[in-house]
Amino acid sequence: MANTSIKINNSATSIIERADSLVREREDFEGKEYARSNARLYSILGEVLQMYLDASISKTLLKTTIEKMKAVLKENNIRVQTNTVALTLFVRYVFRTDRQRSMNYSRTLDAAIKNKISPSSLPQFIEDCGGVESCKKLFQKSAKTITKEEVIQKYLPQVNEVLTEKIENPLATFKVGSEFVEETYKSEFIFIIAKAEKNGNIKALSAVPNMSEGMNKWAKQKLALFLSSQQDKANKNRKATNKEKALAKVKAVSKNKTPTTVGELLTA
Amino acid sequence: MNTNYKYRPKNIEEFIFANDKLECQIRKYSENRSMLPLILHGKFGTGKSLLAELIPKAIDGNEVFVNYVNAEDLNSANEVRTKFFRSSQFDHLFTPPNGQKNNYTVVEEVNFDPKAKGALRVCLDKMANRELFIFTTNDVHKIDEGLLSRSEVVEVSPIPPDRFLSRAQFIFRNEGIDLSDSEVFNLLDAVYEADGDNRSYYKVLDEVIESYLFN
């Protein structure tokens, strides 16, 4: 029994050693070949950008270049839609790659143009953004996402304030086995798994014995959005109440001004 | 009777513009000085449909013929071609109905990016200066960029209380109710804050009149 246990332990250790070795290889690959290949990709993208800017000097030049590029792509059985933007066409011409990848590169170049990044600074720009994919995402945020992020930024200080205040005056205090919190008690906050009822009763079921910065951030963001929606509701209710009050007042005034006696009717 | 129907503006002169910029933009159309497709956008109940109705009337009178198209038809290239397009040869041979100055097409509630946007763009280009297209939408962000670039995009905002005050007083006095300007303004202001919707003004006027007459 003890021998089997030792064997398993040794095998596991050996697998971990192989995994660690792969980690080192991966780090080496990322630091050398991958980094080199990315640097080369970013540099080619920089050259595409330069070429596009050169062609954009005159409308006629851009139009003629596009026509020639389209013809070559057509010969190579690469379909180009009429609504394809010129920049994407340049990317497709150079990379001859699928539509999605061309779009990603094209959006990255578009972001660079909008941010007045020169072709020679493009590799650094992409590097600073964290790669092509992150660069595209960073500059392709929808209006909805931007609004959501603004709301979070606006309400986060309030969330922190409320939580800090609640430490002194918590909703409830209860004890769990210390093993549940031995890894988390030093964290800013921990998570509790609980079951909620419709009327707001909460049954705390267990403390979560682990915690991550991501969970902490996610929870605070959700609280920020919740506070914002509560605030919106309160504002809406206040405005609705004001409207009702104003309406009631005008109704009362209009009635008071109604001529009721013969004298009033005659003078009205 | 609901004041919204009873006192509905019958012509562009009776329409209350939320601001001077809007008035200026609409006058350009109602005085037949622009044939660029017109996109009227804004919240519910701000008067977009009413403007789409009053602009052709302002140019060609109350009996004007208007081609009303369902927004859903913009999803089919075939429907777009059938309902939007006329050959220039046809227009050369036949003048607009009833001796109208223009032809009009109104598409309301375009609250999505139409599938047949390519066909629509082509039609708008081919019909340029021959037909006045008016689109209304609550969500201009969903409209195709190609359509936006070809059009005059006009925001129709809810009427601020100070601009609606004289209309409200006209309605109240017509219904036999005498209230001071400040009393009416406070009511309109509260409605504007709460709803920001012109129809809400009429609804509260209805309530006051109902209470005055029947309670």
Short mmCIF file of N, CA and C in Angstrom, two decimals, chain A residues 39-97:
data_model
loop_
_atom_site.label_atom_id
_atom_site.label_comp_id
_atom_site.label_asym_id
_atom_site.label_seq_id
_atom_site.Cartn_x
_atom_site.Cartn_y
_atom_site.Cartn_z
N ALA A 39 7.26 40.75 -33.49
CA ALA A 39 7.93 42.02 -33.85
C ALA A 39 7.95 42.17 -35.37
N ARG A 40 8.20 41.03 -36.06
CA ARG A 40 8.24 41.08 -37.53
C ARG A 40 6.85 41.39 -38.08
N LEU A 41 5.81 40.74 -37.46
CA LEU A 41 4.43 40.99 -37.90
C LEU A 41 4.07 42.47 -37.74
N TYR A 42 4.42 43.02 -36.57
CA TYR A 42 4.08 44.43 -36.31
C TYR A 42 4.82 45.35 -37.29
N SER A 43 6.04 44.95 -37.62
CA SER A 43 6.82 45.77 -38.54
C SER A 43 6.19 45.72 -39.95
N ILE A 44 5.71 44.50 -40.35
CA ILE A 44 5.05 44.39 -41.67
C ILE A 44 3.78 45.25 -41.66
N LEU A 45 3.05 45.19 -40.55
CA LEU A 45 1.82 46.01 -40.46
C LEU A 45 2.17 47.50 -40.58
N GLY A 46 3.30 47.87 -39.97
CA GLY A 46 3.76 49.26 -40.06
C GLY A 46 4.02 49.64 -41.52
N GLU A 47 4.60 48.66 -42.26
CA GLU A 47 4.89 48.94 -43.67
C GLU A 47 3.61 49.03 -44.49
N VAL A 48 2.60 48.21 -44.12
CA VAL A 48 1.30 48.28 -44.80
C VAL A 48 0.69 49.66 -44.57
N LEU A 49 0.79 50.11 -43.32
CA LEU A 49 0.24 51.42 -42.97
C LEU A 49 0.93 52.52 -43.79
N GLN A 50 2.26 52.42 -43.88
CA GLN A 50 3.01 53.42 -44.65
C GLN A 50 2.56 53.44 -46.12
N MET A 51 2.39 52.21 -46.66
CA MET A 51 1.99 52.07 -48.06
C MET A 51 0.60 52.69 -48.28
N TYR A 52 -0.31 52.43 -47.31
CA TYR A 52 -1.67 52.97 -47.41
C TYR A 52 -1.64 54.51 -47.36
N LEU A 53 -0.83 55.04 -46.44
CA LEU A 53 -0.74 56.50 -46.31
C LEU A 53 -0.14 57.12 -47.59
N ASP A 54 0.85 56.42 -48.17
CA ASP A 54 1.47 56.91 -49.41
C ASP A 54 0.43 56.96 -50.53
N ALA A 55 -0.38 55.90 -50.61
CA ALA A 55 -1.39 55.83 -51.68
C ALA A 55 -2.50 56.85 -51.46
N SER A 56 -2.73 57.20 -50.17
CA SER A 56 -3.84 58.10 -49.85
C SER A 56 -3.51 59.58 -50.13
N ILE A 57 -2.30 59.82 -50.59
CA ILE A 57 -1.91 61.21 -50.87
C ILE A 57 -2.86 61.83 -51.88
N SER A 58 -3.27 61.04 -52.90
CA SER A 58 -4.27 61.56 -53.85
C SER A 58 -5.37 60.53 -54.04
N LYS A 59 -6.57 61.02 -54.27
CA LYS A 59 -7.73 60.15 -54.45
C LYS A 59 -7.55 59.24 -55.67
N THR A 60 -7.00 59.83 -56.74
CA THR A 60 -6.82 59.07 -57.98
C THR A 60 -5.83 57.94 -57.77
N LEU A 61 -4.74 58.27 -57.06
CA LEU A 61 -3.72 57.25 -56.81
C LEU A 61 -4.32 56.11 -55.99
N LEU A 62 -5.09 56.47 -54.95
CA LEU A 62 -5.70 55.46 -54.09
C LEU A 62 -6.66 54.59 -54.91
N LYS A 63 -7.47 55.25 -55.73
CA LYS A 63 -8.46 54.53 -56.53
C LYS A 63 -7.78 53.56 -57.51
N THR A 64 -6.75 54.05 -58.19
CA THR A 64 -6.05 53.21 -59.16
C THR A 64 -5.37 52.04 -58.47
N THR A 65 -4.74 52.32 -57.32
CA THR A 65 -4.07 51.25 -56.58
C THR A 65 -5.08 50.18 -56.17
N ILE A 66 -6.22 50.64 -55.68
CA ILE A 66 -7.25 49.70 -55.24
C ILE A 66 -7.73 48.83 -56.40
N GLU A 67 -7.93 49.46 -57.54
CA GLU A 67 -8.40 48.70 -58.71
C GLU A 67 -7.38 47.62 -59.09
N LYS A 68 -6.11 48.00 -59.06
CA LYS A 68 -5.06 47.03 -59.41
C LYS A 68 -5.00 45.90 -58.38
N MET A 69 -5.11 46.26 -57.11
CA MET A 69 -5.06 45.25 -56.04
C MET A 69 -6.24 44.29 -56.18
N LYS A 70 -7.41 44.86 -56.45
CA LYS A 70 -8.62 44.02 -56.58
C LYS A 70 -8.46 43.04 -57.73
N ALA A 71 -7.89 43.52 -58.81
CA ALA A 71 -7.71 42.66 -59.98
C ALA A 71 -6.80 41.48 -59.64
N VAL A 72 -5.69 41.77 -58.93
CA VAL A 72 -4.75 40.70 -58.57
C VAL A 72 -5.42 39.71 -57.61
N LEU A 73 -6.16 40.25 -56.63
CA LEU A 73 -6.82 39.36 -55.67
C LEU A 73 -7.84 38.48 -56.37
N LYS A 74 -8.53 39.06 -57.35
CA LYS A 74 -9.54 38.30 -58.10
C LYS A 74 -8.86 37.16 -58.86
N GLU A 75 -7.72 37.46 -59.45
CA GLU A 75 -6.97 36.42 -60.18
C GLU A 75 -6.60 35.28 -59.24
N ASN A 76 -6.36 35.63 -58.00
CA ASN A 76 -5.99 34.62 -56.99
C ASN A 76 -7.20 34.04 -56.26
N ASN A 77 -8.37 34.27 -56.85
CA ASN A 77 -9.63 33.74 -56.28
C ASN A 77 -9.92 34.25 -54.87
N ILE A 78 -9.48 35.43 -54.57
CA ILE A 78 -9.81 36.03 -53.27
C ILE A 78 -10.89 37.06 -53.53
N ARG A 79 -12.07 36.78 -52.95
CA ARG A 79 -13.22 37.62 -53.22
C ARG A 79 -13.13 38.93 -52.41
N VAL A 80 -13.38 40.03 -53.07
CA VAL A 80 -13.38 41.33 -52.37
C VAL A 80 -14.76 41.95 -52.53
N GLN A 81 -15.42 42.23 -51.42
CA GLN A 81 -16.75 42.83 -51.50
C GLN A 81 -16.65 44.32 -51.83
N THR A 82 -17.74 44.84 -52.40
CA THR A 82 -17.70 46.26 -52.80
C THR A 82 -17.61 47.18 -51.59
N ASN A 83 -18.14 46.68 -50.44
CA ASN A 83 -18.12 47.55 -49.25
C ASN A 83 -16.86 47.38 -48.39
N THR A 84 -15.87 46.60 -48.89
CA THR A 84 -14.62 46.44 -48.14
C THR A 84 -13.90 47.79 -48.09
N VAL A 85 -13.45 48.16 -46.89
CA VAL A 85 -12.79 49.47 -46.81
C VAL A 85 -11.38 49.37 -47.39
N ALA A 86 -10.88 50.48 -47.88
CA ALA A 86 -9.60 50.50 -48.60
C ALA A 86 -8.46 49.93 -47.75
N LEU A 87 -8.44 50.31 -46.47
CA LEU A 87 -7.36 49.86 -45.60
C LEU A 87 -7.35 48.33 -45.49
N THR A 88 -8.54 47.74 -45.38
CA THR A 88 -8.64 46.27 -45.27
C THR A 88 -8.15 45.63 -46.57
N LEU A 89 -8.42 46.28 -47.68
CA LEU A 89 -7.97 45.75 -48.97
C LEU A 89 -6.44 45.67 -49.01
N PHE A 90 -5.79 46.71 -48.51
CA PHE A 90 -4.32 46.70 -48.45
C PHE A 90 -3.84 45.54 -47.60
N VAL A 91 -4.51 45.34 -46.44
CA VAL A 91 -4.13 44.25 -45.53
C VAL A 91 -4.33 42.90 -46.23
N ARG A 92 -5.47 42.75 -46.90
CA ARG A 92 -5.76 41.47 -47.57
C ARG A 92 -4.76 41.21 -48.68
N TYR A 93 -4.38 42.26 -49.34
CA TYR A 93 -3.44 42.11 -50.46
C TYR A 93 -2.10 41.56 -49.94
N VAL A 94 -1.65 42.13 -48.84
CA VAL A 94 -0.34 41.72 -48.31
C VAL A 94 -0.42 40.37 -47.62
N PHE A 95 -1.46 40.18 -46.81
CA PHE A 95 -1.51 38.96 -45.99
C PHE A 95 -2.22 37.79 -46.66
N ARG A 96 -3.05 38.08 -47.64
CA ARG A 96 -3.83 37.04 -48.36
C ARG A 96 -4.48 36.08 -47.37
N THR A 97 -4.96 36.63 -46.31
CA THR A 97 -5.48 35.79 -45.25
C THR A 97 -7.00 35.90 -45.18
#
